[in-house]
PDB file of C-alpha atoms and ligand atoms in Angstrom:
ATOM      1  CA  UNK A   1     139.966 169.133  66.213  1.00  0.00           C
ATOM      2  CA  UNK A   2     141.590 169.235  70.085  1.00  0.00           C
ATOM      3  CA  UNK A   3     139.085 166.215  71.096  1.00  0.00           C
ATOM      4  CA  UNK A   4     136.742 164.725  69.265  1.00  0.00           C
ATOM      5  CA  UNK A   5     134.797 163.675  72.461  1.00  0.00           C
ATOM      6  CA  UNK A   6     131.797 166.023  73.138  1.00  0.00           C
ATOM      7  CA  UNK A   7     132.580 168.833  75.291  1.00  0.00           C
ATOM      8  CA  UNK A   8     130.306 169.800  78.242  1.00  0.00           C
ATOM      9  CA  UNK A   9     130.707 173.300  79.937  1.00  0.00           C
ATOM     10  CA  UNK A  10     129.103 173.129  83.918  1.00  0.00           C
ATOM     11  CA  UNK A  11     128.668 176.141  85.855  1.00  0.00           C
ATOM     12  CA  UNK A  12     128.617 175.514  89.553  1.00  0.00           C
ATOM     13  CA  UNK A  13     130.773 172.297  88.999  1.00  0.00           C
ATOM     14  CA  UNK A  14     132.958 172.614  92.491  1.00  0.00           C
ATOM     15  CA  UNK A  15     130.154 170.900  94.665  1.00  0.00           C
ATOM     16  CA  UNK A  16     126.674 169.564  95.016  1.00  0.00           C
ATOM     17  CA  UNK A  17     124.489 169.265  91.633  1.00  0.00           C
ATOM     18  CA  UNK A  18     127.342 170.515  89.325  1.00  0.00           C
ATOM     19  CA  UNK A  19     129.777 168.253  90.588  1.00  0.00           C
ATOM     20  CA  UNK A  20     127.233 165.252  89.998  1.00  0.00           C
ATOM     21  CA  UNK A  21     126.625 166.157  86.646  1.00  0.00           C
ATOM     22  CA  UNK A  22     130.022 166.023  86.003  1.00  0.00           C
ATOM     23  CA  UNK A  23     130.599 162.774  87.200  1.00  0.00           C
ATOM     24  CA  UNK A  24     128.004 161.180  85.710  1.00  0.00           C
ATOM     25  CA  UNK A  25     128.448 163.191  81.803  1.00  0.00           C
ATOM     26  CA  UNK A  26     131.920 161.798  82.103  1.00  0.00           C
ATOM     27  CA  UNK A  27     130.738 158.456  82.275  1.00  0.00           C
ATOM     28  CA  UNK A  28     128.556 158.694  79.286  1.00  0.00           C
ATOM     29  CA  UNK A  29     131.985 160.160  77.734  1.00  0.00           C
ATOM     30  CA  UNK A  30     131.762 163.908  77.637  1.00  0.00           C
ATOM     31  CA  UNK A  31     135.214 166.063  78.771  1.00  0.00           C
ATOM     32  CA  UNK A  32     133.941 168.559  80.798  1.00  0.00           C
ATOM     33  CA  UNK A  33     135.232 172.461  81.281  1.00  0.00           C
ATOM     34  CA  UNK A  34     134.220 172.967  85.020  1.00  0.00           C
ATOM     35  CA  UNK A  35     133.315 176.648  86.080  1.00  0.00           C
ATOM     36  CA  UNK A  36     133.267 177.858  89.574  1.00  0.00           C
ATOM     37  CA  UNK A  37     134.001 180.765  91.506  1.00  0.00           C
ATOM     38  CA  UNK A  38     136.537 179.526  93.672  1.00  0.00           C
ATOM     39  CA  UNK A  39     137.756 176.438  91.360  1.00  0.00           C
ATOM     40  CA  UNK A  40     141.588 175.637  91.528  1.00  0.00           C
ATOM     41  CA  UNK A  41     142.396 178.086  94.173  1.00  0.00           C
ATOM     42  CA  UNK A  42     145.155 176.875  96.825  1.00  0.00           C
ATOM     43  CA  UNK A  43     142.286 176.480  99.262  1.00  0.00           C
ATOM     44  CA  UNK A  44     140.662 174.197  96.783  1.00  0.00           C
ATOM     45  CA  UNK A  45     143.337 172.464  95.200  1.00  0.00           C
ATOM     46  CA  UNK A  46     142.823 169.605  96.456  1.00  0.00           C
ATOM     47  CA  UNK A  47     138.791 169.008  96.002  1.00  0.00           C
ATOM     48  CA  UNK A  48     139.398 170.158  92.279  1.00  0.00           C
ATOM     49  CA  UNK A  49     142.251 167.553  92.100  1.00  0.00           C
ATOM     50  CA  UNK A  50     139.916 164.769  93.482  1.00  0.00           C
ATOM     51  CA  UNK A  51     137.255 165.743  90.892  1.00  0.00           C
ATOM     52  CA  UNK A  52     139.546 165.786  87.901  1.00  0.00           C
ATOM     53  CA  UNK A  53     141.259 162.443  89.192  1.00  0.00           C
ATOM     54  CA  UNK A  54     137.329 160.844  88.914  1.00  0.00           C
ATOM     55  CA  UNK A  55     136.553 162.393  85.688  1.00  0.00           C
ATOM     56  CA  UNK A  56     140.041 160.710  84.620  1.00  0.00           C
ATOM     57  CA  UNK A  57     139.023 157.232  85.837  1.00  0.00           C
ATOM     58  CA  UNK A  58     136.067 157.837  83.431  1.00  0.00           C
ATOM     59  CA  UNK A  59     138.455 158.099  80.211  1.00  0.00           C
ATOM     60  CA  UNK A  60     137.533 161.768  79.739  1.00  0.00           C
ATOM     61  CA  UNK A  61     139.115 165.352  80.311  1.00  0.00           C
ATOM     62  CA  UNK A  62     138.233 167.639  83.096  1.00  0.00           C
ATOM     63  CA  UNK A  63     139.713 171.281  83.317  1.00  0.00           C
ATOM     64  CA  UNK A  64     139.065 173.890  85.843  1.00  0.00           C
ATOM     65  CA  UNK A  65     137.893 177.314  84.763  1.00  0.00           C
ATOM     66  CA  UNK A  66     137.461 179.959  87.143  1.00  0.00           C
ATOM     67  CA  UNK A  67     134.963 182.538  86.930  1.00  0.00           C
ATOM     68  CA  UNK A  68     132.586 184.268  88.908  1.00  0.00           C
ATOM     69  CA  UNK A  69     129.136 183.978  87.033  1.00  0.00           C
ATOM     70  CA  UNK A  70     128.250 187.468  87.218  1.00  0.00           C
ATOM     71  CA  UNK A  71     131.149 189.289  85.869  1.00  0.00           C
ATOM     72  CA  UNK A  72     129.805 189.531  82.341  1.00  0.00           C
ATOM     73  CA  UNK A  73     133.050 191.261  81.048  1.00  0.00           C
ATOM     74  CA  UNK A  74     134.798 188.021  81.666  1.00  0.00           C
ATOM     75  CA  UNK A  75     132.603 185.533  79.983  1.00  0.00           C
ATOM     76  CA  UNK A  76     134.381 185.971  76.429  1.00  0.00           C
ATOM     77  CA  UNK A  77     137.906 185.376  77.394  1.00  0.00           C
ATOM     78  CA  UNK A  78     136.766 182.274  79.806  1.00  0.00           C
ATOM     79  CA  UNK A  79     134.723 180.837  76.377  1.00  0.00           C
ATOM     80  CA  UNK A  80     137.833 181.406  73.816  1.00  0.00           C
ATOM     81  CA  UNK A  81     139.867 179.727  76.775  1.00  0.00           C
ATOM     82  CA  UNK A  82     137.590 176.806  76.745  1.00  0.00           C
ATOM     83  CA  UNK A  83     137.295 176.465  73.149  1.00  0.00           C
ATOM     84  CA  UNK A  84     141.197 176.902  72.293  1.00  0.00           C
ATOM     85  CA  UNK A  85     141.644 173.994  74.879  1.00  0.00           C
ATOM     86  CA  UNK A  86     138.876 171.716  73.467  1.00  0.00           C
ATOM     87  CA  UNK A  87     137.987 172.759  69.987  1.00  0.00           C
ATOM     88  CA  UNK A  88     134.431 172.028  70.560  1.00  0.00           C
ATOM     89  CA  UNK A  89     131.903 172.863  72.679  1.00  0.00           C
ATOM     90  CA  UNK A  90     128.394 170.612  72.876  1.00  0.00           C
ATOM     91  CA  UNK A  91     126.561 171.505  75.684  1.00  0.00           C
ATOM     92  CA  UNK A  92     126.504 173.776  78.461  1.00  0.00           C
ATOM     93  CA  UNK A  93     124.391 173.333  81.603  1.00  0.00           C
ATOM     94  CA  UNK A  94     123.962 176.373  83.680  1.00  0.00           C
ATOM     95  CA  UNK A  95     123.815 175.445  86.969  1.00  0.00           C
ATOM     96  CA  UNK A  96     125.638 177.675  89.407  1.00  0.00           C
ATOM     97  CA  UNK A  97     123.588 179.703  91.500  1.00  0.00           C
ATOM     98  CA  UNK A  98     123.192 181.022  95.319  1.00  0.00           C
ATOM     99  CA  UNK A  99     120.407 181.515  98.186  1.00  0.00           C
ATOM    100  CA  UNK A 100     120.238 185.005  99.574  1.00  0.00           C
ATOM    101  CA  UNK A 101     122.512 185.212 102.424  1.00  0.00           C
ATOM    102  CA  UNK A 102     119.728 185.979 104.790  1.00  0.00           C
ATOM    103  CA  UNK A 103     116.317 184.540 104.530  1.00  0.00           C
ATOM    104  CA  UNK A 104     114.166 187.907 105.153  1.00  0.00           C
ATOM    105  CA  UNK A 105     110.647 188.576 104.654  1.00  0.00           C
ATOM    106  CA  UNK A 106     109.584 189.939 101.969  1.00  0.00           C
ATOM    107  CA  UNK A 107     108.809 193.039 103.901  1.00  0.00           C
ATOM    108  CA  UNK A 108     112.706 193.304 105.117  1.00  0.00           C
ATOM    109  CA  UNK A 109     114.650 191.916 101.704  1.00  0.00           C
ATOM    110  CA  UNK A 110     117.276 194.498 100.817  1.00  0.00           C
ATOM    111  CA  UNK A 111     118.354 195.488  97.380  1.00  0.00           C
ATOM    112  CA  UNK A 112     121.630 194.774  97.882  1.00  0.00           C
ATOM    113  CA  UNK A 113     120.566 190.829  98.209  1.00  0.00           C
ATOM    114  CA  UNK A 114     118.083 191.255  95.182  1.00  0.00           C
ATOM    115  CA  UNK A 115     121.398 192.602  93.140  1.00  0.00           C
ATOM    116  CA  UNK A 116     123.840 190.046  94.429  1.00  0.00           C
ATOM    117  CA  UNK A 117     120.942 186.943  93.684  1.00  0.00           C
ATOM    118  CA  UNK A 118     119.717 188.097  90.301  1.00  0.00           C
ATOM    119  CA  UNK A 119     123.070 189.035  89.324  1.00  0.00           C
ATOM    120  CA  UNK A 120     124.518 185.439  89.809  1.00  0.00           C
ATOM    121  CA  UNK A 121     121.223 183.230  89.418  1.00  0.00           C
ATOM    122  CA  UNK A 122     119.606 185.346  86.388  1.00  0.00           C
ATOM    123  CA  UNK A 123     122.169 188.028  84.563  1.00  0.00           C
ATOM    124  CA  UNK A 124     125.390 186.323  84.537  1.00  0.00           C
ATOM    125  CA  UNK A 125     124.227 182.840  83.042  1.00  0.00           C
ATOM    126  CA  UNK A 126     121.853 184.724  80.502  1.00  0.00           C
ATOM    127  CA  UNK A 127     124.759 186.445  79.113  1.00  0.00           C
ATOM    128  CA  UNK A 128     127.082 183.486  79.586  1.00  0.00           C
ATOM    129  CA  UNK A 129     124.441 181.384  77.491  1.00  0.00           C
ATOM    130  CA  UNK A 130     124.159 184.338  74.717  1.00  0.00           C
ATOM    131  CA  UNK A 131     127.923 183.815  74.135  1.00  0.00           C
ATOM    132  CA  UNK A 132     127.968 179.776  74.172  1.00  0.00           C
ATOM    133  CA  UNK A 133     125.111 179.820  71.485  1.00  0.00           C
ATOM    134  CA  UNK A 134     126.958 182.485  69.441  1.00  0.00           C
ATOM    135  CA  UNK A 135     129.988 180.000  69.319  1.00  0.00           C
ATOM    136  CA  UNK A 136     127.703 176.653  68.912  1.00  0.00           C
ATOM    137  CA  UNK A 137     126.102 178.796  66.107  1.00  0.00           C
ATOM    138  CA  UNK A 138     129.473 179.058  64.524  1.00  0.00           C
ATOM    139  CA  UNK A 139     130.279 175.119  64.912  1.00  0.00           C
ATOM    140  CA  UNK A 140     127.256 173.759  63.223  1.00  0.00           C
ATOM    141  CA  UNK A 141     128.110 172.530  60.315  1.00  0.00           C
ATOM    142  CA  UNK A 142     131.734 172.034  60.789  1.00  0.00           C
ATOM    143  CA  UNK A 143     131.691 169.311  63.098  1.00  0.00           C
ATOM    144  CA  UNK A 144     129.845 165.965  62.003  1.00  0.00           C
ATOM    145  CA  UNK A 145     128.514 164.039  65.601  1.00  0.00           C
ATOM    146  CA  UNK A 146     127.544 167.835  66.744  1.00  0.00           C
ATOM    147  CA  UNK A 147     124.610 167.824  68.615  1.00  0.00           C
ATOM    148  CA  UNK A 148     124.250 170.961  71.017  1.00  0.00           C
ATOM    149  CA  UNK A 149     122.340 171.445  74.182  1.00  0.00           C
ATOM    150  CA  UNK A 150     121.526 173.949  76.583  1.00  0.00           C
ATOM    151  CA  UNK A 151     120.173 172.415  80.170  1.00  0.00           C
ATOM    152  CA  UNK A 152     119.314 175.433  82.857  1.00  0.00           C
ATOM    153  CA  UNK A 153     119.250 174.239  86.332  1.00  0.00           C
ATOM    154  CA  UNK A 154     116.378 176.428  88.222  1.00  0.00           C
ATOM    155  CA  UNK A 155     114.592 175.646  91.033  1.00  0.00           C
ATOM    156  CA  UNK A 156     110.456 174.702  92.152  1.00  0.00           C
ATOM    157  CA  UNK A 157     111.281 178.147  93.568  1.00  0.00           C
ATOM    158  CA  UNK A 158     110.530 179.267  89.744  1.00  0.00           C
ATOM    159  CA  UNK A 159     106.793 179.042  90.610  1.00  0.00           C
ATOM    160  CA  UNK A 160     106.639 178.513  93.909  1.00  0.00           C
ATOM    161  CA  UNK A 161     106.293 181.044  96.870  1.00  0.00           C
ATOM    162  CA  UNK A 162     108.450 181.542  99.639  1.00  0.00           C
ATOM    163  CA  UNK A 163     107.679 184.940 101.366  1.00  0.00           C
ATOM    164  CA  UNK A 164     111.131 185.083 103.122  1.00  0.00           C
ATOM    165  CA  UNK A 165     113.125 184.925  99.552  1.00  0.00           C
ATOM    166  CA  UNK A 166     111.269 186.733  96.890  1.00  0.00           C
ATOM    167  CA  UNK A 167     114.982 187.215  94.852  1.00  0.00           C
ATOM    168  CA  UNK A 168     115.897 183.570  94.598  1.00  0.00           C
ATOM    169  CA  UNK A 169     112.089 183.104  93.338  1.00  0.00           C
ATOM    170  CA  UNK A 170     112.543 185.563  91.145  1.00  0.00           C
ATOM    171  CA  UNK A 171     115.880 184.741  89.839  1.00  0.00           C
ATOM    172  CA  UNK A 172     114.199 181.246  89.009  1.00  0.00           C
ATOM    173  CA  UNK A 173     111.438 182.419  87.552  1.00  0.00           C
ATOM    174  CA  UNK A 174     113.535 184.727  85.423  1.00  0.00           C
ATOM    175  CA  UNK A 175     115.804 182.157  84.662  1.00  0.00           C
ATOM    176  CA  UNK A 176     113.029 179.933  83.423  1.00  0.00           C
ATOM    177  CA  UNK A 177     111.531 182.242  81.205  1.00  0.00           C
ATOM    178  CA  UNK A 178     114.948 183.048  79.405  1.00  0.00           C
ATOM    179  CA  UNK A 179     115.116 178.942  78.758  1.00  0.00           C
ATOM    180  CA  UNK A 180     111.913 179.422  76.992  1.00  0.00           C
ATOM    181  CA  UNK A 181     113.453 182.621  74.802  1.00  0.00           C
ATOM    182  CA  UNK A 182     116.842 180.555  74.126  1.00  0.00           C
ATOM    183  CA  UNK A 183     114.567 177.473  72.634  1.00  0.00           C
ATOM    184  CA  UNK A 184     112.397 179.306  71.036  1.00  0.00           C
ATOM    185  CA  UNK A 185     115.108 181.439  69.243  1.00  0.00           C
ATOM    186  CA  UNK A 186     116.999 178.101  68.672  1.00  0.00           C
ATOM    187  CA  UNK A 187     114.457 176.020  67.709  1.00  0.00           C
ATOM    188  CA  UNK A 188     115.179 176.125  63.918  1.00  0.00           C
ATOM    189  CA  UNK A 189     119.074 175.843  64.560  1.00  0.00           C
ATOM    190  CA  UNK A 190     120.292 172.295  65.923  1.00  0.00           C
ATOM    191  CA  UNK A 191     120.709 173.841  69.229  1.00  0.00           C
ATOM    192  CA  UNK A 192     118.210 172.386  72.053  1.00  0.00           C
ATOM    193  CA  UNK A 193     117.174 173.971  75.301  1.00  0.00           C
ATOM    194  CA  UNK A 194     115.694 172.498  78.441  1.00  0.00           C
ATOM    195  CA  UNK A 195     115.241 173.252  81.653  1.00  0.00           C
ATOM    196  CA  UNK A 196     115.360 171.226  84.908  1.00  0.00           C
ATOM    197  CA  UNK A 197     113.988 172.404  87.959  1.00  0.00           C
ATOM    198  CA  UNK A 198     114.790 170.442  90.772  1.00  0.00           C
ATOM    199  CA  UNK A 199     113.305 169.897  94.083  1.00  0.00           C
ATOM    200  CA  UNK A 200     114.724 170.104  97.820  1.00  0.00           C
ATOM    201  CA  UNK A 201     118.274 168.737  96.818  1.00  0.00           C
ATOM    202  CA  UNK A 202     120.767 167.728  99.808  1.00  0.00           C
ATOM    203  CA  UNK A 203     123.565 169.827  99.201  1.00  0.00           C
ATOM    204  CA  UNK A 204     125.647 172.950 100.930  1.00  0.00           C
ATOM    205  CA  UNK A 205     122.729 175.271  99.990  1.00  0.00           C
ATOM    206  CA  UNK A 206     120.300 173.488 101.779  1.00  0.00           C
ATOM    207  CA  UNK A 207     122.883 172.355 104.842  1.00  0.00           C
ATOM    208  CA  UNK A 208     121.642 175.922 106.468  1.00  0.00           C
ATOM    209  CA  UNK A 209     118.217 174.740 106.511  1.00  0.00           C
ATOM    210  CA  UNK A 210     118.462 171.141 106.680  1.00  0.00           C
ATOM    211  CA  UNK A 211     116.114 170.311 109.963  1.00  0.00           C
ATOM    212  CA  UNK A 212     113.499 172.924 108.934  1.00  0.00           C
ATOM    213  CA  UNK A 213     113.117 170.754 105.581  1.00  0.00           C
ATOM    214  CA  UNK A 214     113.701 167.512 107.393  1.00  0.00           C
ATOM    215  CA  UNK A 215     110.461 168.463 109.795  1.00  0.00           C
ATOM    216  CA  UNK A 216     108.641 169.600 106.451  1.00  0.00           C
ATOM    217  CA  UNK A 217     109.260 166.031 104.659  1.00  0.00           C
ATOM    218  CA  UNK A 218     108.032 164.104 107.658  1.00  0.00           C
ATOM    219  CA  UNK A 219     105.198 166.315 107.544  1.00  0.00           C
ATOM    220  CA  UNK A 220     104.339 165.240 103.977  1.00  0.00           C
ATOM    221  CA  UNK A 221     105.876 168.421 102.125  1.00  0.00           C
ATOM    222  CA  UNK A 222     107.248 165.815  99.092  1.00  0.00           C
ATOM    223  CA  UNK A 223     105.203 162.766  98.020  1.00  0.00           C
ATOM    224  CA  UNK A 224     107.978 160.439  97.581  1.00  0.00           C
ATOM    225  CA  UNK A 225     109.057 161.215 100.955  1.00  0.00           C
ATOM    226  CA  UNK A 226     112.702 161.885 100.666  1.00  0.00           C
ATOM    227  CA  UNK A 227     115.450 164.500 100.172  1.00  0.00           C
ATOM    228  CA  UNK A 228     116.640 164.945  96.798  1.00  0.00           C
ATOM    229  CA  UNK A 229     120.196 164.278  95.965  1.00  0.00           C
ATOM    230  CA  UNK A 230     122.638 165.605  93.577  1.00  0.00           C
ATOM    231  CA  UNK A 231     122.841 162.197  91.791  1.00  0.00           C
ATOM    232  CA  UNK A 232     118.880 162.618  91.104  1.00  0.00           C
ATOM    233  CA  UNK A 233     119.487 165.545  88.846  1.00  0.00           C
ATOM    234  CA  UNK A 234     122.810 164.529  87.388  1.00  0.00           C
ATOM    235  CA  UNK A 235     120.476 161.537  85.784  1.00  0.00           C
ATOM    236  CA  UNK A 236     118.119 163.602  84.598  1.00  0.00           C
ATOM    237  CA  UNK A 237     120.908 165.549  82.772  1.00  0.00           C
ATOM    238  CA  UNK A 238     122.537 162.252  81.514  1.00  0.00           C
ATOM    239  CA  UNK A 239     118.804 161.313  80.312  1.00  0.00           C
ATOM    240  CA  UNK A 240     118.339 164.705  78.051  1.00  0.00           C
ATOM    241  CA  UNK A 241     121.660 164.517  76.549  1.00  0.00           C
ATOM    242  CA  UNK A 242     121.107 161.103  75.125  1.00  0.00           C
ATOM    243  CA  UNK A 243     119.405 162.991  72.295  1.00  0.00           C
ATOM    244  CA  UNK A 244     115.787 160.931  73.018  1.00  0.00           C
ATOM    245  CA  UNK A 245     114.504 164.465  73.985  1.00  0.00           C
ATOM    246  CA  UNK A 246     115.104 165.796  70.683  1.00  0.00           C
ATOM    247  CA  UNK A 247     111.554 166.961  69.759  1.00  0.00           C
ATOM    248  CA  UNK A 248     110.755 168.715  73.225  1.00  0.00           C
ATOM    249  CA  UNK A 249     112.994 171.703  72.875  1.00  0.00           C
ATOM    250  CA  UNK A 250     111.837 174.120  75.904  1.00  0.00           C
ATOM    251  CA  UNK A 251     110.567 171.334  77.609  1.00  0.00           C
ATOM    252  CA  UNK A 252     110.732 171.598  81.461  1.00  0.00           C
ATOM    253  CA  UNK A 253     111.493 168.748  83.387  1.00  0.00           C
ATOM    254  CA  UNK A 254     110.921 168.591  87.096  1.00  0.00           C
ATOM    255  CA  UNK A 255     112.895 166.295  89.413  1.00  0.00           C
ATOM    256  CA  UNK A 256     111.109 167.307  92.771  1.00  0.00           C
ATOM    257  CA  UNK A 257     109.952 163.937  94.038  1.00  0.00           C
ATOM    258  CA  UNK A 258     106.158 164.908  92.790  1.00  0.00           C
ATOM    259  CA  UNK A 259     106.142 168.466  94.541  1.00  0.00           C
ATOM    260  CA  UNK A 260     104.839 169.358  91.038  1.00  0.00           C
ATOM    261  CA  UNK A 261     101.158 167.301  91.787  1.00  0.00           C
ATOM    262  CA  UNK A 262      98.915 169.559  93.029  1.00  0.00           C
ATOM    263  CA  UNK A 263      97.420 168.204  96.178  1.00  0.00           C
ATOM    264  CA  UNK A 264      94.233 167.946  97.913  1.00  0.00           C
TER     265      UNK A 264
HETATM  266  N1  NAP B 301     119.858 172.588  96.422  1.00  0.00           N
HETATM  267  C1  NAP B 301     118.761 172.594  96.524  1.00  0.00           C
HETATM  268  O1  NAP B 301     117.771 172.358  97.038  1.00  0.00           O
HETATM  269  C2  NAP B 301     118.181 173.028  95.199  1.00  0.00           C
HETATM  270  C3  NAP B 301     116.763 173.488  94.615  1.00  0.00           C
HETATM  271  C4  NAP B 301     116.560 173.949  93.394  1.00  0.00           C
HETATM  272  C5  NAP B 301     117.726 174.626  92.458  1.00  0.00           C
HETATM  273  N2  NAP B 301     118.734 174.462  93.379  1.00  0.00           N
HETATM  274  C6  NAP B 301     119.942 175.156  92.283  1.00  0.00           C
HETATM  275  O2  NAP B 301     121.065 173.942  91.903  1.00  0.00           O
HETATM  276  C7  NAP B 301     122.243 174.996  91.313  1.00  0.00           C
HETATM  277  C8  NAP B 301     123.081 174.161  92.170  1.00  0.00           C
HETATM  278  O3  NAP B 301     122.624 174.175  93.807  1.00  0.00           O
HETATM  279  P1  NAP B 301     123.867 173.496  94.800  1.00  0.00           P
HETATM  280  O4  NAP B 301     122.177 172.997  95.677  1.00  0.00           O
HETATM  281  O5  NAP B 301     124.507 172.343  94.339  1.00  0.00           O
HETATM  282  O6  NAP B 301     124.215 174.504  95.151  1.00  0.00           O
HETATM  283  P2  NAP B 301     125.692 174.611  96.326  1.00  0.00           P
HETATM  284  O7  NAP B 301     126.074 173.244  96.534  1.00  0.00           O
HETATM  285  O8  NAP B 301     126.005 175.569  97.104  1.00  0.00           O
HETATM  286  O9  NAP B 301     127.101 174.759  94.739  1.00  0.00           O
HETATM  287  C9  NAP B 301     126.722 176.095  94.628  1.00  0.00           C
HETATM  288  C10 NAP B 301     127.840 175.718  93.310  1.00  0.00           C
HETATM  289  O10 NAP B 301     127.618 176.973  92.260  1.00  0.00           O
HETATM  290  C11 NAP B 301     128.983 177.785  92.271  1.00  0.00           C
HETATM  291  N3  NAP B 301     128.512 179.619  92.053  1.00  0.00           N
HETATM  292  C12 NAP B 301     128.207 179.847  93.351  1.00  0.00           C
HETATM  293  N4  NAP B 301     128.325 181.177  93.027  1.00  0.00           N
HETATM  294  C13 NAP B 301     128.819 181.383  91.929  1.00  0.00           C
HETATM  295  C14 NAP B 301     129.166 182.240  91.295  1.00  0.00           C
HETATM  296  N5  NAP B 301     129.130 183.456  91.127  1.00  0.00           N
HETATM  297  N6  NAP B 301     129.920 182.291  89.958  1.00  0.00           N
HETATM  298  C15 NAP B 301     130.446 180.925  89.447  1.00  0.00           C
HETATM  299  N7  NAP B 301     129.990 180.038  90.234  1.00  0.00           N
HETATM  300  C16 NAP B 301     129.155 179.979  91.466  1.00  0.00           C
HETATM  301  C17 NAP B 301     129.329 177.096  93.375  1.00  0.00           C
HETATM  302  O11 NAP B 301     131.233 177.680  93.253  1.00  0.00           O
HETATM  303  P3  NAP B 301     132.251 177.842  94.740  1.00  0.00           P
HETATM  304  O12 NAP B 301     132.153 176.531  95.151  1.00  0.00           O
HETATM  305  O13 NAP B 301     133.241 178.109  93.958  1.00  0.00           O
HETATM  306  O14 NAP B 301     131.666 178.491  95.201  1.00  0.00           O
HETATM  307  C18 NAP B 301     129.278 176.289  93.322  1.00  0.00           C
HETATM  308  O15 NAP B 301     129.779 175.076  92.445  1.00  0.00           O
HETATM  309  C19 NAP B 301     121.904 176.229  91.584  1.00  0.00           C
HETATM  310  O16 NAP B 301     121.437 176.936  91.209  1.00  0.00           O
HETATM  311  C20 NAP B 301     120.737 176.054  92.662  1.00  0.00           C
HETATM  312  O17 NAP B 301     119.983 177.535  92.712  1.00  0.00           O
HETATM  313  C21 NAP B 301     119.465 173.917  94.508  1.00  0.00           C
END
């Protein structure tokens, strides 16, 4: 075996929520195989080196893998490269995702935007997970401390309607069901599967709509009365990764400051 530490694949590791998850998991002893579309290019080399050095300072390894998750034909090669480098895959965090390039009313949504969002947020992660699962099933029984798990980062948009981004809402609702189906299929194996549903999180994704959300939060959108931060999601991933939710496969954990509470 190339590492005796557990190994987590995190998609969308370069920024925001994925980056925070990588840092937090490395603090708990995970080596990180970090995927993003643009990681480790000349333009992002500095940012990648900085992430790698923070993870190394936690005493674990970080290796970047460049992949556009919507390119399903490249999935197997990347998974084999990760396995070849580390010799094991203990966790997959399906985090990479995009918002529509333009928020358009449902009467104006374009097929191009629908196809783009669905291929990155749903089709890509579904087939990537399928291939990682096959690898995990192969590994079962071969590594003594192997407790594989898969986490899907969806969104409150899986269940909350936004009339100006139907493609995003549908992609997250679909991903939520994908999580249920994988959890169902794998329940009799050792692989546990969970959904984490973030609320409104302060990252590059929400920068273009920051002032709108600032106003909505001021007007009472979020019971806990503040933006969420990437660290809020990372801490939830760590809580799941410690194994205490072993009897909760298919569990949906909302991290949204109480947006799940139906209010009068
Ligand atoms: N921010 C929120 O309020 C919020 C709320 C609910 C759910 N979420 C979900 O949380 C996840 C992370 O969001 P975030 O806010 O951290 O977004 P972000 O800051 O925009 O980061 C997105 C990450 O996904 C990667 N990515 C985008 N397209 C990709 C592709 N085709 N292939 C591979 N990687 C790709 C990006 O990589 P590059 O840097 O290489 O482009 C980046 O690392 C997403 O699934 C999002 O839908 C976010």
